[in-house]
């Protein structure tokens, strides 16, 4: 896990040179600067605007020379951030010279060198890549299938900057050349910014999951040459023999565990992280302690599940502090106080210097049709954004239920409230209508179900993954997400619905696996996941007592009543864009109020 930066800038008054310190948190173990000349690369620090740097966090093959940039043939280099898990498969399939499966950087370099971009379609892992072709004056950037690893780029007619994080790009541009992207703010409120690859700044975009873009930098001009997407060819050789999807994860978990250091696990009282606890036999488990009995994960784990862990106590004042810290790193608008708890957990993990890798259950709801979180949020998004058309279209899935009383409630919602889109009534009725309905074994249409969660994969999951990456890498910790597994993802449409739903609950095959050892007082048949539940109102109450925040709130006329609003206030303060934000809010009242 690492970080990298590359600039091809042809305007001196535009560019402010950066150095490897700006990404040191992503790779404190080693760094390498380089400069690009007409026909070669010099590994040194200099004054050229054609330059880059790489920061290494050493996780696998620590004693081997895996420093980057990686020199390829034909005067090319490779920059890589991430982990490749199916290295043994790649070695055997492509008959690679590199035989040590721990050396994913060398395997990746050899595979790309010999087989080109087609090699990337066979990777199961998380990665952001940059290939620099000196001879042909071309740059190619690629992002993994789910978008686990971020990659940002600035493009104008004469300048191209690529980086693992947004902040160093902003710092490398003359402030007078930066303008805000008004469309981003409305789209982020409507959950569309990730799907569109937008940021709050003009000309700076996020590479989309699976996306490949090729640029030319000939004759001191930047030109986009081509754009395409990865086509995953990752298939499980035992797919026809699989009787239960859990077998895939039991088989693959050893690949995800490859690591020269100790590892930890982010643990909640829910099914997903407890399956990982069992698969990994983890000894270093970290959870969030709220101090409120009904929602305290630590209390639930110790009392009801008999599971011990390292609890992180985060009262409201600490959550507010961590939320501000996260916003100052992300440079984007965030909509969930949960990122504060996430940062608090990673800070706790970082106190153990032997742990460099942490496992998380992120992505499980999208992979296993976690209705309580996934579908409920999907419909809540539609309600909150007044998306009447999509609500009616997607209601087709709900009609597959045979629960007559539930149908009556839905009809009432649709006929009485939806046409007028009375937001207050919709939200008040939302929990009553959806709560518990998805745990019944009544789903009939797997294809329609898959289409729902493909939507979530594009709109919401990349934001959750961005939070995970920024929170962990701020403390030089790599997060691994075993549920975002392409072997499973590529065959799940062939699986029987019985694996996912039973009268006892959703994610049935996970619950069955957890209960297979008959652990006393550890029955997960009907467990409702709480998952770091936070009393956000306490955080907002504290924010409303902060004079600096309330002064900004009054000036831009935006109440501190949600994580989104609080984040927007921090953003306004950080970038001193008061007039721009006042204009934005005034012109888009329907969206923001």
PDB file of C-alpha atoms in Angstrom, residues 118 163 200 236 301 395 408 413 445 477 488 504 568 575 590:
ATOM      1  CA  UNK A 118      -5.097  -7.365 -20.839  1.00  0.00           C
ATOM      2  CA  UNK A 163      -2.142  11.640  -7.421  1.00  0.00           C
ATOM      3  CA  UNK A 200     -15.483  20.297  -5.708  1.00  0.00           C
ATOM      4  CA  UNK A 236     -13.269 -19.565  -9.830  1.00  0.00           C
ATOM      5  CA  UNK A 301     -19.962  -7.873  21.950  1.00  0.00           C
ATOM      6  CA  UNK A 395     -40.903  -0.339  -6.563  1.00  0.00           C
ATOM      7  CA  UNK A 408     -51.214  -2.045   1.705  1.00  0.00           C
ATOM      8  CA  UNK A 413     -47.445   5.636   0.685  1.00  0.00           C
ATOM      9  CA  UNK A 445     -36.375 -12.009  -8.910  1.00  0.00           C
ATOM     10  CA  UNK A 477      -2.477   1.480   7.851  1.00  0.00           C
ATOM     11  CA  UNK A 488     -17.417 -14.420  -5.722  1.00  0.00           C
ATOM     12  CA  UNK A 504     -34.466 -16.385   9.996  1.00  0.00           C
ATOM     13  CA  UNK A 568     -19.920  22.188   3.917  1.00  0.00           C
ATOM     14  CA  UNK A 575     -11.103  27.441   1.274  1.00  0.00           C
ATOM     15  CA  UNK A 590     -34.671  23.019  -3.393  1.00  0.00           C
TER      16      UNK A 590
END
